[in-house]
Short mmCIF file of C-alpha atoms in Angstrom, two decimals:
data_model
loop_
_atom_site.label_atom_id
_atom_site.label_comp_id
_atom_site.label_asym_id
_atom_site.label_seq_id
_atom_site.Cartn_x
_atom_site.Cartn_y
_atom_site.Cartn_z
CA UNK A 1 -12.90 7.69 -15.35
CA UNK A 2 -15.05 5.23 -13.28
CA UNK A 3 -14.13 5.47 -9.68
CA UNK A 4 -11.88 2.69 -8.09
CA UNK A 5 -15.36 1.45 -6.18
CA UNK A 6 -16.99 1.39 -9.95
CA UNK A 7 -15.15 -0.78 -11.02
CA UNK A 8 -14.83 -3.30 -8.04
CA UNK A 9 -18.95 -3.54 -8.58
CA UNK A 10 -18.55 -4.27 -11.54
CA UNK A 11 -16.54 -7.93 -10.42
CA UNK A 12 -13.20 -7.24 -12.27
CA UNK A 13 -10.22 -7.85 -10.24
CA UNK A 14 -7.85 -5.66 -10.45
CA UNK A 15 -4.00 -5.13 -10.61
CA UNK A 16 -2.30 -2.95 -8.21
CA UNK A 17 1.71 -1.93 -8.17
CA UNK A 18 5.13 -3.64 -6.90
CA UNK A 19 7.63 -2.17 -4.95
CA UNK A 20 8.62 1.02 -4.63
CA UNK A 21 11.88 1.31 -2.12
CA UNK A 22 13.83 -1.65 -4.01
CA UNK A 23 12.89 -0.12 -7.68
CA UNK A 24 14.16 3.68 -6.04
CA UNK A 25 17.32 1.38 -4.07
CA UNK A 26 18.00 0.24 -7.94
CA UNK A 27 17.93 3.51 -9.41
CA UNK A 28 20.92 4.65 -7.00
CA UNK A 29 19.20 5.48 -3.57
CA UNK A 30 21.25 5.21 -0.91
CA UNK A 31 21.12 4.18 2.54
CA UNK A 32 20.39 7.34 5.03
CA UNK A 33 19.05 9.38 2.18
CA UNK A 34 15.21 10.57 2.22
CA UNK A 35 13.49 8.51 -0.17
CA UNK A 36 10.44 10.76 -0.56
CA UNK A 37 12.80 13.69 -1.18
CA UNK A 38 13.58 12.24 -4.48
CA UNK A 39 10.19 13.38 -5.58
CA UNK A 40 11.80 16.97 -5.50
CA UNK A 41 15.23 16.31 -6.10
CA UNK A 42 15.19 13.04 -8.68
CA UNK A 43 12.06 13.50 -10.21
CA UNK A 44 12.21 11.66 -13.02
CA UNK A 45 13.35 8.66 -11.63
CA UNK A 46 10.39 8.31 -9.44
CA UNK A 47 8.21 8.94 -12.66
CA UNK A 48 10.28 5.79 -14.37
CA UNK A 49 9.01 3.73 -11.47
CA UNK A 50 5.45 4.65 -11.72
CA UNK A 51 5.34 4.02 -15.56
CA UNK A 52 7.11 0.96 -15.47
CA UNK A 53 4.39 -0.32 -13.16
CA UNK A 54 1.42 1.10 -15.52
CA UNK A 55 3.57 -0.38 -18.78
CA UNK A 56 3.48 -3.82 -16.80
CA UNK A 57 -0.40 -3.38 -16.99
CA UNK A 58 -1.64 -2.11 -13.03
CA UNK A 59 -4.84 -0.63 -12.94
CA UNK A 60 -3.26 2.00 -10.55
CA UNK A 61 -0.03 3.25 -9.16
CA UNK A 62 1.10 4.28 -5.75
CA UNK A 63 2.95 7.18 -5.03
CA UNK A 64 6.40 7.56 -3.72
CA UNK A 65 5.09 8.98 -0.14
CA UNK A 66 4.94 6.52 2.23
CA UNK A 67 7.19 8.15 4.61
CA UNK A 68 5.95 11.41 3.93
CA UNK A 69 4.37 11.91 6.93
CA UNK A 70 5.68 14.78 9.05
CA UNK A 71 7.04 12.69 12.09
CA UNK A 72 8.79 10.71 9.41
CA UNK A 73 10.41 13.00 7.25
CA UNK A 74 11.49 14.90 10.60
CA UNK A 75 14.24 12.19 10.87
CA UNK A 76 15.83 14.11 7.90
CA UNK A 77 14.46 17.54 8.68
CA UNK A 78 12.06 17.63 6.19
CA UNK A 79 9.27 18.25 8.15
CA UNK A 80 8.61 21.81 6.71
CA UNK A 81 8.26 20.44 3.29
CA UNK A 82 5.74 17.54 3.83
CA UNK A 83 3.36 19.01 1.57
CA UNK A 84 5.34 19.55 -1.36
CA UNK A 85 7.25 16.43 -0.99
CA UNK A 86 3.73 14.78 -0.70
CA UNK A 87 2.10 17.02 -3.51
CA UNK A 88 4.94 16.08 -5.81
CA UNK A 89 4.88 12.41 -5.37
CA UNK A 90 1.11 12.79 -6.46
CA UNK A 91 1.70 14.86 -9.04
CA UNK A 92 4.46 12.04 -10.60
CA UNK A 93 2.21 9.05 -10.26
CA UNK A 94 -0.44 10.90 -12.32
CA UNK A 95 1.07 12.12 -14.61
CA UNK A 96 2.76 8.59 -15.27
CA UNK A 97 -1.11 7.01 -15.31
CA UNK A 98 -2.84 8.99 -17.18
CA UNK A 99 -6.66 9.70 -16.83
CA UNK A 100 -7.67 6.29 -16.99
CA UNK A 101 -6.00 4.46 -14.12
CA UNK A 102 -5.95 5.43 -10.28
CA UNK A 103 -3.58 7.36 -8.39
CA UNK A 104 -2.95 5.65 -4.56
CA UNK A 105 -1.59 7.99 -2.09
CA UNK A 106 0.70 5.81 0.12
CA UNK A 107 0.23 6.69 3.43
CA UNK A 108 2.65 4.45 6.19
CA UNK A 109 2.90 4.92 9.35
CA UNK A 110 4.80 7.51 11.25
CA UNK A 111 6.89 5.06 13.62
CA UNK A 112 5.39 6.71 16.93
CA UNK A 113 3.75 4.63 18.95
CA UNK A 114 0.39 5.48 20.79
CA UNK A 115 0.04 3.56 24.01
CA UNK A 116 3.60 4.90 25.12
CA UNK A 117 2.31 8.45 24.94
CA UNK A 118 5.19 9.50 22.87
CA UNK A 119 2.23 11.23 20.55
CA UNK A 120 -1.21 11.82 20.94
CA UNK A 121 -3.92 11.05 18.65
CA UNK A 122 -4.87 14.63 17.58
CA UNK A 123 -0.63 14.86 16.88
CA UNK A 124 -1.25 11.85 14.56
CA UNK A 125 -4.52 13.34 13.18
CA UNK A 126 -2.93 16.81 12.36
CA UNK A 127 -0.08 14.95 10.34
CA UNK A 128 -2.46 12.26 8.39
CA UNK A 129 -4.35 15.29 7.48
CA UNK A 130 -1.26 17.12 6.05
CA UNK A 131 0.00 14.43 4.00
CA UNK A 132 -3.58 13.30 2.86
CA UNK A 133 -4.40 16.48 1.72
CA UNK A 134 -1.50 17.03 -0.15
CA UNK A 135 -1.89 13.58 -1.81
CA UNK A 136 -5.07 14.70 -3.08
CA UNK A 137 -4.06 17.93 -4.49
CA UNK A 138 -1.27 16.22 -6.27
CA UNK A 139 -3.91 14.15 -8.02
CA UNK A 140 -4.19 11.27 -6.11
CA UNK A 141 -8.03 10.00 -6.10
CA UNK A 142 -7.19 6.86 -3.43
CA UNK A 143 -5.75 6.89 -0.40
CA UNK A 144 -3.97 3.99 0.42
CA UNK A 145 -3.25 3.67 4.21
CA UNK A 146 -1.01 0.82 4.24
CA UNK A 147 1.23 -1.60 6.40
CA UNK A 148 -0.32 -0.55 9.62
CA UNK A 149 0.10 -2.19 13.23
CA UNK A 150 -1.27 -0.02 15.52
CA UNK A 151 -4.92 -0.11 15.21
CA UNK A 152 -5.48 3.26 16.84
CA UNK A 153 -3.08 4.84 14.50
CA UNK A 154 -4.87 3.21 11.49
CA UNK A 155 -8.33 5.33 13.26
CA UNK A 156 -6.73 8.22 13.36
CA UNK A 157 -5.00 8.22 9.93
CA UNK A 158 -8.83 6.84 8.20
CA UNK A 159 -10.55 10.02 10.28
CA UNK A 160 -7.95 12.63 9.01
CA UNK A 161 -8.38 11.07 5.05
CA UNK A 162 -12.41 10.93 5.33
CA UNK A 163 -13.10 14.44 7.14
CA UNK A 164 -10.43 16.34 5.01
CA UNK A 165 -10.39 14.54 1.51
CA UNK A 166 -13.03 13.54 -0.96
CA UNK A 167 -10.54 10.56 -2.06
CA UNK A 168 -11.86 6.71 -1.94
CA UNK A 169 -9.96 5.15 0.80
CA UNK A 170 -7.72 2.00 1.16
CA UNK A 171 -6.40 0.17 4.58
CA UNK A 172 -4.14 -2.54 5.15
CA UNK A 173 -2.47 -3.94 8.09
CA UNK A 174 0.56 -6.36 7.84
CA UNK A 175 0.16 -9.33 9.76
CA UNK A 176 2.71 -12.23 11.03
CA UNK A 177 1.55 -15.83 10.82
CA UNK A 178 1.58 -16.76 14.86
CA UNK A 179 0.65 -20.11 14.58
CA UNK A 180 -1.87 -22.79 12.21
CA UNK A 181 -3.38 -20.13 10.44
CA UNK A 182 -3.72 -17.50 12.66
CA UNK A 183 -2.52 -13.88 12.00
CA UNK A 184 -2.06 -10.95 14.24
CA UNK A 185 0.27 -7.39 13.60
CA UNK A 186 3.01 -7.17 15.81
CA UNK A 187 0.59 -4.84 18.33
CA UNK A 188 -1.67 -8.16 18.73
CA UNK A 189 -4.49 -6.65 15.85
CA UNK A 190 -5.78 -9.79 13.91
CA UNK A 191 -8.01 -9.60 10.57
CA UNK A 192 -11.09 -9.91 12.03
CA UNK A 193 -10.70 -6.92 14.38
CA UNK A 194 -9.61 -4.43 11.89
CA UNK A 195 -12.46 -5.35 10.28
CA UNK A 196 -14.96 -4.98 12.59
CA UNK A 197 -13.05 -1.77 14.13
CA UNK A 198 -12.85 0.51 10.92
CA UNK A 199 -14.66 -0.16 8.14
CA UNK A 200 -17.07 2.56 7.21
CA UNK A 201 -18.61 4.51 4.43
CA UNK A 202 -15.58 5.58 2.97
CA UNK A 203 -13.43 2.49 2.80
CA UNK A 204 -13.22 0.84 -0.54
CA UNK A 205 -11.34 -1.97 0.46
CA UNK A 206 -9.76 -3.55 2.89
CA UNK A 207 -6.46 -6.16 2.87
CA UNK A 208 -3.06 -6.63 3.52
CA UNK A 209 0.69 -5.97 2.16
CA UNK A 210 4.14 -6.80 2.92
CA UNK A 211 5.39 -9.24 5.83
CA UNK A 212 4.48 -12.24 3.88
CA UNK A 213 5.14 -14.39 0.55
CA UNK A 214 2.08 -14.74 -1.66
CA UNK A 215 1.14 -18.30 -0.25
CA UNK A 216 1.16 -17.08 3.51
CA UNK A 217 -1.34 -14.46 2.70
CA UNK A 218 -4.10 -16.82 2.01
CA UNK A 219 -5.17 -17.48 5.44
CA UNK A 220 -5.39 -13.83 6.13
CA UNK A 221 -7.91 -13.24 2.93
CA UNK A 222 -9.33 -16.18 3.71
CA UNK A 223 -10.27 -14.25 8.09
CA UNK A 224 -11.07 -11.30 6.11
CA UNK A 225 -13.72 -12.65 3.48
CA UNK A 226 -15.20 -14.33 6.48
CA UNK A 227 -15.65 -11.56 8.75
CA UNK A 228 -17.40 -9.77 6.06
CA UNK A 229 -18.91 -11.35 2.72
CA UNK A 230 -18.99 -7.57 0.76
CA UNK A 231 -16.26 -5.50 0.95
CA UNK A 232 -13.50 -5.62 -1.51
CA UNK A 233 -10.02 -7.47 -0.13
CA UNK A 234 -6.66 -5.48 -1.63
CA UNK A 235 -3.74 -8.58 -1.24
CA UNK A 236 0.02 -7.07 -2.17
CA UNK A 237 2.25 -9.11 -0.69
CA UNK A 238 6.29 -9.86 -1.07
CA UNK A 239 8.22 -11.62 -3.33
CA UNK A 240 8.85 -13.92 -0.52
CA UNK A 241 10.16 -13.79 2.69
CA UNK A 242 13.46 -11.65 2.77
CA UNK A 243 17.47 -13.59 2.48
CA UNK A 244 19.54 -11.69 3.83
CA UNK A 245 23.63 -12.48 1.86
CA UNK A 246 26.52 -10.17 2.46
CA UNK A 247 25.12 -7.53 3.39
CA UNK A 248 22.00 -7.72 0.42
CA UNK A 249 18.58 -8.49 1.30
CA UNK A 250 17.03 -10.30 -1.53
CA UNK A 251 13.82 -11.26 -1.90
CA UNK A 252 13.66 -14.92 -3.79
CA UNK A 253 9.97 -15.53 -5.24
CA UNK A 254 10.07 -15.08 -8.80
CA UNK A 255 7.26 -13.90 -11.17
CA UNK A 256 6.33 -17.30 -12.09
CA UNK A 257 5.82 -18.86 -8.61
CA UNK A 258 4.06 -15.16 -7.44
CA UNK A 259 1.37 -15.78 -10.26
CA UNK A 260 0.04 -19.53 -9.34
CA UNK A 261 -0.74 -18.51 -6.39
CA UNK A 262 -3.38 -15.32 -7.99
CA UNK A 263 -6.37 -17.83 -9.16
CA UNK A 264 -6.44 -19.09 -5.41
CA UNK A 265 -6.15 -15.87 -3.77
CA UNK A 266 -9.36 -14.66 -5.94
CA UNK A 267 -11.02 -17.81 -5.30
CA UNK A 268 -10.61 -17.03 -1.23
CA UNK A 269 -12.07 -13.64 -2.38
CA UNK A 270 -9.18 -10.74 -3.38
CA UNK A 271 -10.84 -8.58 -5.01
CA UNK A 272 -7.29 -6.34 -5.93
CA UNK A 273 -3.95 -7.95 -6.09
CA UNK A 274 -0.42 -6.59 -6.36
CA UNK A 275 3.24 -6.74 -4.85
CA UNK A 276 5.26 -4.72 -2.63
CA UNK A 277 8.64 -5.49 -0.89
CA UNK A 278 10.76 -7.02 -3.69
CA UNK A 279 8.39 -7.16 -6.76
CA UNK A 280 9.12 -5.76 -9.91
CA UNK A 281 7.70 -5.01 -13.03
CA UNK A 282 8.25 -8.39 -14.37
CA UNK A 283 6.02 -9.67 -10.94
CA UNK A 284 3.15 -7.16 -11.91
CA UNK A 285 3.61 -8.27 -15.72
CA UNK A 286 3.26 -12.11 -14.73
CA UNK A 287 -0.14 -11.23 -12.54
CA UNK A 288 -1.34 -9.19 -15.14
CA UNK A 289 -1.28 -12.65 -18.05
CA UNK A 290 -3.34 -14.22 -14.72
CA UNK A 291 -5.73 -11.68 -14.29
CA UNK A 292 -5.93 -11.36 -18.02
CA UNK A 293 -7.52 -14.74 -18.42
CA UNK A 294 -9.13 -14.63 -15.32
CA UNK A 295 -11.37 -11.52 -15.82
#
């Protein structure tokens, strides 16, 4: 198989996954349970979630670990088993893509802050490198580090994936519109900076997921594209911004009004596109009839 940076040269854009906590919440996970502990204890209903994102037509699946960080999983004391848990979820995504589509190790972050001194950087170092290795030895040839607002904590999880993996490497940061087009994470990071602070030799691409509907994440792909004219832009964004009825949250943006907004995003410059909170199948399906006349 070409690697994921093959095929970005080669000026195909390229489908990425949906949502993984709603698919798992629809399959019968329940509030206060681990969801990366299903990779161990309901196995093959994480597998049904990776295939059904491969079936839809993505290019490459993410794996069912993005909690699986030790700090996280220590909220259910899980801690101990953070590389099985992580192994496993590697080792389900691959085997539900086959040879010929990429395996993203989902890496989040670990909910400890940095500038509060709560944990040091070598503390979040030690468990990025856990969990990435683990990815990897599941199977997973792309680490995605994903839905970051700390920019420090992004650093140390990219150093722990490039000194202690041989896996192409993904970043995003989720970023909240602050005013006429400008964008900034919740720690004050804007697009520009995280590009300028961490790409390197080992990032593949570069983007943004969650926090936003499809049509608010054109302004940040727009920032990114001009801060730098070359590297690839990964866009997965939300089937709209979250309603919250009785109790439910429910994300409104169906597949249809997801998909018009694909041709512009590429036109900006996305380079990969794909969903996360509240996509489905269906949303990947719709993308993939875009991309399909679009490549």
């Amino acid at each position: 198989m070409k690697t994921l940076s093959q095929k970005l040269k080669e000026g195909k854009v390229l489908l990425s996954d949906g949502a993984w906590g709603t698919m798992l919440q629809d399959k019968g996970l329940k509030p206060g349970v681990c969801p990366e502990l299903w990779n161990l204890t309901n196995a093959d209903d994480v597998y049904d979630v990776a295939k059904s994102y491969i079936d839809a037509g993505s290019d490459m699946v993410e794996t069912n670990s993005f909690g699986g960080s030790s700090f996280k999983l220590a909220m259910y004391d899980l801690q101990d088993k953070a590389f099985a848990i992580n192994k496993a979820a590697a080792e389900l995504s691959r085997r539900a893509a086959g040879e010929n589509n990429h395996v993203l190790g989902s890496i989040g972050p670990t909910g400890k802050i940095l500038m509060t001194g709560e944990v040091s950087f070598e503390d979040l170092y030690d468990s990025f490198k856990e969990q990435a290795m683990a990815l990897e030895a599941g199977g997973a040839d792309v680490l995605v580090i994903e839905t970051m607002i700390d920019i420090e904590e992004l650093k140390a999880a990219l150093k722990a994936c490039t000194e202690n993996t041989s896996c192409e490497i993904i970043c995003t940061m989720t970023f909240d519109k602050t005013g006429d087009d400008e964008y900034h994470t919740m720690m004050g990071v804007t697009p520009t900076q995280m590009v300028s602070e961490i790409l390197n030799e080992k990032v593949s691409a570069i983007g943004t997921n969650c926090g936003n509907g499809i049509k608010d994440m054109r302004g940040i792909v727009d920032e990114i594209r001009k801060a730098n004219s070359d590297i690839p832009i990964i866009v997965q964004a939300n089937a709209g911004a979250p309603i919250y009825n009785d109790g439910e949250t429910i994300f409104p943006e169906t597949p249809e009004e997801m998909a018009k907004y694909v041709d512009i995003l590429i036109d900006l410059g996305a380079n990969i596109i794909g969903g996360c909170c509240g996509t489905t199948p269906d949303h990947i399906r719709k993308i993939a009839e875009v991309l399909k006349n679009r490549n």
